[in-house]
Coordinates of C-alpha atoms and ligand atoms in Angstrom, one line a residue:
Chain A
M544 CA 58.0 -22.9 53.9
S545 CA 61.1 -24.9 56.0
I546 CA 63.2 -27.6 55.1
S547 CA 61.2 -30.4 56.1
D548 CA 58.2 -29.1 54.3
L549 CA 60.1 -29.4 51.0
T550 CA 61.5 -32.9 52.0
H551 CA 58.4 -34.3 53.0
A552 CA 56.8 -33.3 49.4
G553 CA 59.9 -34.6 47.5
L554 CA 59.0 -38.1 49.7
E555 CA 55.0 -38.1 49.5
Q556 CA 55.8 -37.7 45.5
A557 CA 57.6 -40.6 45.4
I558 CA 55.6 -42.5 47.7
N559 CA 52.5 -41.6 45.5
H560 CA 54.3 -42.1 42.0
H561 CA 55.1 -46.0 43.1
I562 CA 51.8 -46.2 44.3
S563 CA 49.9 -44.9 41.4
M564 CA 51.8 -47.7 39.0
D565 CA 51.1 -50.2 41.5
Q566 CA 47.2 -51.2 41.6
N567 CA 47.9 -53.4 44.5
A568 CA 49.5 -51.2 46.7
R569 CA 46.9 -48.3 45.9
A570 CA 43.9 -50.6 46.7
Q571 CA 45.7 -51.3 50.3
M572 CA 46.4 -47.7 50.9
A573 CA 42.9 -46.6 50.2
Q574 CA 42.1 -49.1 53.0
L575 CA 43.1 -46.9 55.3
H576 CA 41.8 -44.4 54.1
G577 CA 42.2 -41.2 56.7
R578 CA 44.5 -43.3 58.9
V579 CA 47.1 -41.1 60.5
I580 CA 50.7 -43.1 61.4
A581 CA 53.3 -40.7 62.7
L582 CA 56.8 -42.0 62.0
E583 CA 59.3 -40.4 64.7
V584 CA 63.2 -40.4 63.3
L585 CA 64.8 -41.0 66.3
G586 CA 68.0 -38.7 67.0
T587 CA 66.6 -36.2 64.6
G588 CA 63.6 -34.7 66.7
R589 CA 61.6 -34.7 63.3
T590 CA 58.4 -36.9 63.0
V591 CA 56.2 -36.7 60.1
Y592 CA 52.4 -38.0 59.7
L593 CA 51.3 -40.2 57.0
V594 CA 47.8 -39.9 55.9
P595 CA 46.6 -42.6 53.0
G596 CA 43.8 -42.3 51.4
P597 CA 42.2 -43.7 47.9
E598 CA 44.4 -41.7 45.4
M599 CA 47.4 -40.7 47.4
I600 CA 49.4 -40.3 50.6
Q601 CA 49.9 -37.0 52.0
L602 CA 52.9 -36.1 54.2
L603 CA 52.2 -33.8 57.3
S604 CA 54.5 -32.1 59.2
S605 CA 52.6 -31.5 62.2
Y606 CA 49.2 -32.6 63.2
E607 CA 46.7 -31.2 65.4
G608 CA 45.2 -34.7 66.1
E609 CA 46.5 -38.1 68.3
P610 CA 48.1 -40.1 65.1
D611 CA 46.3 -43.8 65.2
C612 CA 49.7 -45.3 65.9
L613 CA 53.0 -44.2 66.3
L614 CA 56.4 -46.0 64.4
Q615 CA 59.8 -44.6 66.1
G616 CA 62.8 -45.6 64.5
S617 CA 66.5 -44.6 63.8
P618 CA 67.3 -43.3 59.9
L619 CA 68.8 -47.2 59.5
T620 CA 66.4 -48.6 61.1
I621 CA 63.8 -47.1 58.6
T622 CA 65.7 -47.7 55.7
Q623 CA 64.7 -51.2 56.5
L624 CA 61.2 -50.4 54.8
R625 CA 63.2 -50.8 51.4
H626 CA 63.3 -54.1 51.7
P627 CA 60.1 -56.8 51.3
V628 CA 59.6 -59.5 53.6
P629 CA 58.1 -62.8 52.7
E630 CA 53.6 -63.2 53.6
G631 CA 53.5 -64.0 57.2
E632 CA 56.6 -62.2 58.3
D633 CA 56.4 -59.0 60.7
P634 CA 56.7 -56.6 58.1
V635 CA 57.6 -53.8 61.1
P636 CA 61.6 -53.8 61.0
T637 CA 62.9 -55.0 64.9
D638 CA 63.9 -52.1 66.1
M639 CA 61.7 -50.0 65.2
R640 CA 59.5 -49.1 68.1
V641 CA 55.4 -49.2 67.6
S642 CA 52.6 -48.0 69.8
G643 CA 49.2 -47.1 68.9
E644 CA 48.0 -50.0 67.0
S645 CA 49.7 -52.4 66.3
E646 CA 47.9 -53.8 63.1
L647 CA 48.1 -50.7 61.1
A648 CA 51.8 -50.3 61.7
Q649 CA 51.5 -53.3 60.4
Q650 CA 49.7 -53.0 57.4
F651 CA 51.2 -49.7 56.7
C652 CA 54.8 -51.1 56.9
R653 CA 53.8 -54.2 54.8
I654 CA 52.9 -51.6 51.7
L655 CA 55.6 -49.1 52.4
R656 CA 58.0 -52.5 51.6
G657 CA 56.5 -52.7 48.3
V658 CA 57.6 -49.3 47.3
E659 CA 61.0 -48.2 46.6
I660 CA 61.8 -45.4 47.9
N661 CA 65.5 -44.2 48.0
W662 CA 65.0 -43.7 51.8
E663 CA 68.4 -42.7 52.8
A664 CA 68.2 -39.7 50.3
Y665 CA 65.4 -38.4 52.2
L666 CA 66.6 -38.9 55.8
S667 CA 70.6 -37.4 54.9
Q668 CA 68.1 -33.8 55.0
Y669 CA 67.1 -34.9 58.7
T670 CA 70.8 -36.0 59.8
G671 CA 72.8 -34.1 57.5
S672 CA 73.8 -30.4 57.4
L673 CA 71.8 -28.3 55.7
I674 CA 74.7 -26.6 53.8
A675 CA 73.1 -25.1 50.8
G676 CA 74.8 -26.6 48.5
E677 CA 73.6 -30.2 49.5
V678 CA 70.5 -29.1 49.8
S679 CA 69.7 -28.2 46.3
K680 CA 71.5 -30.9 45.4
A681 CA 69.6 -33.1 47.5
I682 CA 66.1 -31.8 46.2
D683 CA 67.7 -30.9 42.5
F684 CA 67.4 -27.4 42.4
A685 CA 69.0 -26.8 39.8
G686 CA 71.6 -23.2 40.8
Y687 CA 70.3 -22.0 37.4
W688 CA 69.1 -19.0 39.2
R689 CA 72.1 -18.1 41.0
D690 CA 74.4 -18.4 37.7
H691 CA 72.1 -16.4 35.6
I692 CA 71.1 -13.4 37.8
I693 CA 73.6 -10.3 37.8
D694 CA 75.5 -10.6 40.6
T695 CA 73.7 -7.4 42.2
L696 CA 70.6 -9.3 42.3
N697 CA 72.4 -11.9 44.0
R698 CA 73.7 -9.5 46.1
D699 CA 70.0 -7.9 47.0
L700 CA 68.6 -11.1 47.6
R701 CA 71.6 -12.5 49.8
E702 CA 70.7 -9.2 52.1
Y703 CA 67.5 -9.9 52.2
M704 CA 67.0 -12.7 53.2
Q705 CA 69.9 -12.3 56.3
E706 CA 67.5 -9.0 56.8
E707 CA 64.5 -11.0 57.3
G708 CA 66.6 -13.7 59.1
A709 CA 65.0 -16.0 56.7
V710 CA 67.1 -19.4 56.0
L711 CA 67.7 -21.3 53.1
P712 CA 64.5 -22.8 52.7
T713 CA 63.1 -19.6 52.0
R714 CA 66.0 -19.1 49.7
H715 CA 65.6 -22.5 48.2
E716 CA 62.1 -21.3 47.2
I717 CA 63.1 -18.4 45.6
D718 CA 65.8 -20.5 44.0
A719 CA 63.0 -22.7 42.3
F720 CA 60.9 -19.7 41.6
G721 CA 63.7 -17.7 39.4
N722 CA 64.9 -21.0 38.0
G723 CA 61.4 -21.8 36.4
V724 CA 60.4 -18.3 35.0
L725 CA 64.1 -18.5 33.0
Q726 CA 63.7 -21.7 32.1
L727 CA 60.0 -20.5 31.1
E728 CA 60.9 -17.5 29.3
Q729 CA 63.8 -20.0 27.4
R730 CA 60.8 -22.4 26.6
L731 CA 58.2 -19.8 25.5
R732 CA 60.7 -18.0 23.6
Q733 CA 61.8 -21.0 21.5
L734 CA 58.1 -22.2 21.1
Q735 CA 57.0 -18.3 19.7
Q736 CA 59.8 -18.7 17.7
R737 CA 58.8 -21.8 16.3
I738 CA 55.0 -20.9 16.1
E739 CA 56.4 -18.2 13.8
R740 CA 58.4 -20.1 11.4
L741 CA 56.2 -22.2 11.2
T742 CA 53.3 -19.7 10.2
G743 CA 56.4 -17.7 8.2
I744 CA 56.6 -21.2 6.1
E745 CA 52.5 -21.5 5.3
G746 CA 52.4 -18.3 4.1
E747 CA 55.2 -19.0 2.0
S748 CA 54.1 -21.8 0.4
R749 CA 50.8 -20.3 -0.5
Chain B
M1238 CA 35.2 -0.9 45.1
N1239 CA 33.4 2.9 45.3
D1240 CA 30.1 4.3 46.2
K1241 CA 29.1 4.4 42.0
G1242 CA 29.1 0.6 42.0
T1243 CA 32.3 0.1 39.9
T1244 CA 35.0 -2.5 41.0
H1245 CA 38.7 -3.2 39.5
F1246 CA 38.7 -5.9 36.5
G1247 CA 42.1 -6.6 36.7
Y1248 CA 43.1 -2.6 35.7
E1249 CA 39.9 -1.5 34.5
Q1250 CA 37.2 0.2 36.1
V1251 CA 33.9 -1.8 35.6
E1252 CA 30.5 -2.1 36.9
T1253 CA 29.9 -4.3 40.1
G1254 CA 27.4 -6.8 38.3
E1255 CA 29.6 -6.4 35.2
K1256 CA 32.7 -8.0 36.9
A1257 CA 30.7 -10.9 38.0
K1258 CA 29.7 -11.8 34.4
R1259 CA 33.6 -10.9 33.2
V1260 CA 35.0 -12.9 35.9
R1261 CA 32.8 -15.6 34.8
E1262 CA 33.8 -15.7 30.9
V1263 CA 37.6 -15.9 32.2
F1264 CA 37.4 -18.9 33.6
D1265 CA 35.0 -20.3 30.9
S1266 CA 37.0 -19.6 28.2
V1267 CA 40.2 -21.7 30.5
A1268 CA 38.4 -24.2 32.0
T1269 CA 39.5 -26.8 30.4
K1270 CA 42.7 -26.0 30.0
Y1271 CA 43.1 -24.9 33.6
D1272 CA 45.0 -28.1 34.8
L1273 CA 47.5 -27.6 32.8
M1274 CA 47.4 -23.7 33.0
N1275 CA 47.9 -24.1 36.7
D1276 CA 51.0 -25.9 36.0
L1277 CA 52.7 -23.4 33.8
M1278 CA 51.1 -20.6 35.9
S1279 CA 53.5 -21.2 39.5
L1280 CA 55.4 -23.6 37.4
G1281 CA 54.6 -26.4 39.8
I1282 CA 55.5 -24.5 43.0
H1283 CA 51.4 -24.3 43.4
R1284 CA 51.7 -27.6 44.6
L1285 CA 53.8 -26.6 47.6
W1286 CA 51.4 -23.5 48.1
K1287 CA 48.9 -25.9 48.4
R1288 CA 50.0 -28.6 50.5
Y1289 CA 51.1 -25.9 53.0
A1290 CA 48.1 -24.6 53.1
V1291 CA 46.4 -27.9 53.4
E1292 CA 48.7 -28.6 57.1
L1293 CA 47.4 -24.8 58.5
A1294 CA 44.1 -26.2 58.0
G1295 CA 44.3 -28.7 60.9
L1296 CA 41.9 -30.9 59.5
R1297 CA 41.3 -34.0 61.3
P1298 CA 38.9 -37.2 60.7
G1299 CA 35.3 -36.4 60.7
H1300 CA 35.7 -32.9 59.8
K1301 CA 33.3 -30.7 57.5
V1302 CA 35.2 -28.3 55.3
L1303 CA 34.0 -25.9 52.7
D1304 CA 36.0 -25.1 49.9
L1305 CA 35.2 -21.9 48.1
A1306 CA 36.4 -21.4 44.4
S1307 CA 37.4 -24.8 44.1
G1308 CA 38.7 -24.9 40.4
T1309 CA 39.6 -28.5 39.3
G1310 CA 39.7 -29.0 43.3
D1311 CA 43.6 -29.7 44.2
L1312 CA 42.4 -28.5 47.9
A1313 CA 39.6 -30.6 48.0
A1314 CA 41.5 -33.7 47.0
R1315 CA 43.6 -33.3 49.9
Y1316 CA 40.7 -32.2 52.3
S1317 CA 39.0 -35.3 51.1
G1318 CA 41.7 -37.8 52.0
L1319 CA 42.7 -36.0 55.6
V1320 CA 38.6 -36.0 56.7
G1321 CA 38.6 -39.7 56.2
P1322 CA 35.6 -41.6 55.4
E1323 CA 33.6 -40.0 58.2
G1324 CA 33.8 -36.7 56.6
L1325 CA 32.8 -34.7 54.2
V1326 CA 34.2 -32.0 51.8
T1327 CA 32.0 -29.5 50.2
M1328 CA 33.6 -28.6 46.9
T1329 CA 32.4 -25.5 45.4
D1330 CA 32.5 -23.0 42.6
I1331 CA 30.5 -19.9 41.1
N1332 CA 31.3 -21.5 37.8
A1333 CA 29.4 -24.9 36.6
A1334 CA 32.0 -25.5 34.0
M1335 CA 34.6 -25.5 36.7
L1336 CA 32.9 -27.1 38.9
D1337 CA 32.0 -30.4 36.5
Q1338 CA 35.4 -30.3 35.3
G1339 CA 36.2 -30.4 39.1
R1340 CA 33.6 -33.3 39.4
A1341 CA 35.0 -35.5 37.0
R1342 CA 38.3 -34.9 38.3
M1343 CA 37.6 -35.9 41.4
A1344 CA 36.1 -39.1 40.4
D1345 CA 38.7 -39.8 38.4
R1346 CA 41.4 -39.7 41.1
G1347 CA 39.1 -42.4 42.9
L1348 CA 37.4 -39.4 45.2
I1349 CA 33.7 -40.4 45.4
G1350 CA 32.9 -41.4 49.0
N1351 CA 33.3 -37.9 51.5
V1352 CA 32.6 -35.2 48.5
E1353 CA 29.8 -33.2 47.7
Y1354 CA 29.2 -30.6 45.0
V1355 CA 27.5 -27.5 44.8
Q1356 CA 27.5 -23.9 43.0
V1357 CA 27.8 -21.4 45.1
N1358 CA 28.9 -17.7 44.9
A1359 CA 31.5 -17.1 48.1
E1360 CA 29.4 -13.7 48.7
A1361 CA 26.4 -15.5 49.6
I1362 CA 26.8 -18.7 50.9
P1363 CA 23.8 -21.5 50.8
F1364 CA 24.3 -23.0 54.0
E1365 CA 23.6 -22.3 57.6
D1366 CA 25.5 -20.7 60.0
G1367 CA 28.2 -22.9 62.0
R1368 CA 28.0 -25.6 59.2
F1369 CA 31.8 -26.5 58.9
D1370 CA 34.7 -27.0 60.7
C1371 CA 36.9 -25.4 58.7
V1372 CA 36.4 -23.2 55.3
T1373 CA 38.5 -22.2 52.6
I1374 CA 39.3 -20.4 49.6
G1375 CA 42.2 -20.9 47.5
F1376 CA 43.2 -18.6 44.6
G1377 CA 39.6 -17.6 44.4
L1378 CA 39.1 -14.6 46.6
R1379 CA 41.1 -12.0 44.7
N1380 CA 38.3 -12.9 42.0
V1381 CA 35.2 -12.2 44.2
T1382 CA 33.7 -8.7 43.9
D1383 CA 33.0 -7.8 47.8
K1384 CA 35.8 -9.4 49.2
Q1385 CA 34.5 -8.2 52.5
K1386 CA 30.9 -10.0 52.0
A1387 CA 32.8 -12.6 51.1
L1388 CA 35.0 -12.9 54.4
D1389 CA 32.0 -11.9 56.5
E1390 CA 30.5 -15.3 54.9
M1391 CA 33.2 -17.6 55.9
F1392 CA 32.9 -16.4 59.1
R1393 CA 29.2 -17.1 59.7
V1394 CA 29.3 -20.7 58.2
L1395 CA 32.0 -21.5 60.8
R1396 CA 31.7 -23.3 64.0
P1397 CA 33.1 -21.7 67.0
G1398 CA 36.3 -22.7 67.5
G1399 CA 36.4 -23.5 63.4
R1400 CA 39.2 -22.0 61.3
A1401 CA 38.8 -20.2 57.8
L1402 CA 42.3 -20.4 55.1
I1403 CA 42.7 -18.1 52.7
L1404 CA 45.6 -19.3 50.2
E1405 CA 46.2 -16.1 47.3
F1406 CA 48.6 -14.5 45.4
S1407 CA 50.4 -11.5 47.7
H1408 CA 52.9 -8.8 47.5
P1409 CA 56.5 -10.2 47.1
R1410 CA 58.9 -8.7 49.7
S1411 CA 61.7 -8.3 48.1
A1412 CA 63.2 -6.0 45.2
P1413 CA 64.5 -8.8 42.9
L1414 CA 61.6 -11.0 43.7
K1415 CA 59.2 -8.8 42.4
W1416 CA 61.4 -8.3 39.4
A1417 CA 61.6 -12.3 38.7
Y1418 CA 57.9 -11.9 39.2
D1419 CA 56.6 -9.2 37.4
T1420 CA 58.9 -10.2 34.7
Y1421 CA 57.0 -13.9 35.0
S1422 CA 53.1 -12.4 35.8
F1423 CA 53.3 -9.5 32.9
N1424 CA 55.4 -10.7 30.3
L1425 CA 55.4 -14.5 30.5
L1426 CA 52.1 -15.4 31.6
P1427 CA 50.1 -13.5 29.1
L1428 CA 52.5 -15.1 26.8
I1429 CA 51.4 -18.8 28.0
G1430 CA 47.4 -17.8 27.8
K1431 CA 48.6 -16.8 24.0
L1432 CA 50.1 -19.9 22.3
V1433 CA 48.2 -22.4 24.8
T1434 CA 44.7 -21.0 25.4
K1435 CA 44.9 -18.3 22.4
D1436 CA 43.5 -16.0 25.3
E1437 CA 46.4 -13.2 26.2
D1438 CA 43.4 -11.2 27.9
S1439 CA 42.4 -13.9 30.6
Y1440 CA 45.9 -14.0 31.4
R1441 CA 46.6 -10.7 31.5
Y1442 CA 43.8 -10.1 33.7
L1443 CA 45.7 -12.8 35.8
A1444 CA 48.1 -10.5 36.2
E1445 CA 46.4 -7.6 36.7
S1446 CA 44.2 -9.2 39.6
I1447 CA 46.6 -10.3 41.5
R1448 CA 48.5 -7.3 41.8
M1449 CA 44.8 -5.5 42.7
H1450 CA 44.4 -7.9 45.4
P1451 CA 44.8 -6.4 49.1
D1452 CA 48.1 -6.7 50.7
Q1453 CA 49.0 -9.1 53.4
E1454 CA 48.2 -6.6 56.2
T1455 CA 45.3 -5.1 54.2
L1456 CA 43.6 -8.7 54.3
R1457 CA 44.0 -9.1 57.5
G1458 CA 42.5 -6.4 59.1
M1459 CA 40.0 -6.9 56.5
M1460 CA 39.2 -10.6 58.2
E1461 CA 39.3 -9.2 61.8
Q1462 CA 36.9 -6.4 60.6
S1463 CA 34.7 -9.9 59.9
G1464 CA 34.9 -10.9 63.1
F1465 CA 37.9 -13.3 63.1
E1466 CA 40.2 -13.8 65.5
R1467 CA 43.8 -14.9 66.0
C1468 CA 44.5 -13.9 62.2
D1469 CA 48.2 -14.7 61.0
Y1470 CA 49.5 -15.4 57.9
H1471 CA 52.5 -16.9 56.7
N1472 CA 54.5 -15.3 53.1
L1473 CA 55.8 -18.1 50.8
T1474 CA 57.6 -18.0 48.3
G1475 CA 58.7 -14.4 49.8
G1476 CA 55.3 -13.3 49.4
V1477 CA 54.4 -14.2 45.9
V1478 CA 51.7 -15.9 47.7
A1479 CA 50.3 -15.7 51.5
V1480 CA 48.5 -17.9 53.5
H1481 CA 46.2 -16.2 56.2
R1482 CA 44.6 -17.9 58.8
G1483 CA 41.8 -17.2 61.5
Y1484 CA 39.7 -18.2 64.0
K1485 CA 36.1 -17.9 64.8
L1486 CA 36.1 -17.9 68.6
Ligands
SAM939 C1 42.0 -19.7 39.9 S1 41.1 -20.5 40.0 C2 41.1 -21.4 41.9 C3 41.2 -22.7 41.9 C4 41.4 -23.7 43.0 N1 41.4 -23.1 44.1 C5 43.0 -24.0 43.1 O1 43.7 -23.4 44.3 O2 43.6 -24.8 42.1 C6 39.6 -19.3 41.0 C7 37.9 -19.9 40.6 O3 37.6 -18.8 41.3 C8 36.2 -18.8 41.0 N2 35.3 -17.8 41.3 C9 35.3 -16.4 40.7 N3 34.0 -15.9 41.4 C10 34.1 -16.3 42.3 C11 33.4 -16.1 43.3 N4 32.1 -14.9 43.5 N5 32.5 -17.1 44.4 C12 33.2 -19.0 43.7 N6 33.9 -18.6 43.6 C13 34.5 -17.7 42.7 C14 36.4 -19.0 39.9 O4 34.9 -19.9 38.8 C15 37.8 -20.2 39.5 O5 37.3 -21.3 39.1

């Protein structure tokens, strides 16, 4: 999994979260079911493919077919998508280049403009330098794992990562997994204690 | 599996027919709490794993996809979005209770037009040769008694040029990760099972079945044996999970 997979997962979730709360946007998205919109972030060499559907929109890092339309814009242009435009005005940002089906591009940009997305946060992952700290801040995977696992494990892990030539994203997933395991363990212990306490109390009061 | 017709059920040896029955029981007993458990089991990461696998499927509008062991249909739901109204997703499971649950969830999600539901044992797929553009099985192959037979069947129902994907727990490649994973699956997973579903054994079975599953290279070899070509695999989360992919050329 690469950093853009994680970014796309986050962005996908954010868009879908907003859409799930907006009946209208959901219905409009459903009408575009199966259409493929490519969004190229100029200057970063990144393209994300967006596929709307009845339940949710899906974001893909790669697409083997031909998209129905291609939108090309600089990060700055793309951030303009966060502002709604009045009915009758072109929802495609002025500096955005459109090829393919322009009507689809318009419908799609109109939907996106209704959705509140912090584009900067996602785009910065394309444009910013991929320093571990920054990335984890951005994707919000706490450094819990790093702090709580003894140093030797950490060293092993680092060596393993270097040895495998694996880079940050893998580190990231492992962080997330280790972090999850620890939190889960804690939660379960608490739950178990509570259950024991409750059943103990019940036993006494009988 | 060996000649005497016994097979693994987690770490226990049981008769082959018995295994299918026991696997069914495991899922019957957990079907309703499956989604909750699914999140707990893989700490939400399963969503990332599934997204990744779906990308590798290379689906396009109009494609016909067969999803085996669909459970409640996380993969099928994504496919349904990608193949568009002209495509068709055949969502299947060996377990009728699970499939009903899945059908209900898909309807809740508004996914109705391009999905069909069929009760299917992956070892004996009731469809003609060459019907599908893509055949997938997510976190299901390890439950199948005769895995080679399931792979043969997946190959058979693919059209030439089609591809198969197998998303499954696999064998982590680093020591610390193995440690975290073992703690999680052997200690925490059964504990969750006990607390949430009051069914420790089912989750112990899940953990054990994961360990018994063939490792990355072995599974790739098995795919080749079924006739798949250009087989590769992608380790996710350091090999906790792997996606295997093969083509029928
Ligand atoms: C862990 S669930 C996976 C569900 C879903 N694919 C997912 O990824 O969330 C495993 C499923 O495999 C099914 N299963 C077990 N043995 C099977 C077989 N021989 N053929 C088809 N499905 C089977 C079970 O009924 C269960 O629903």
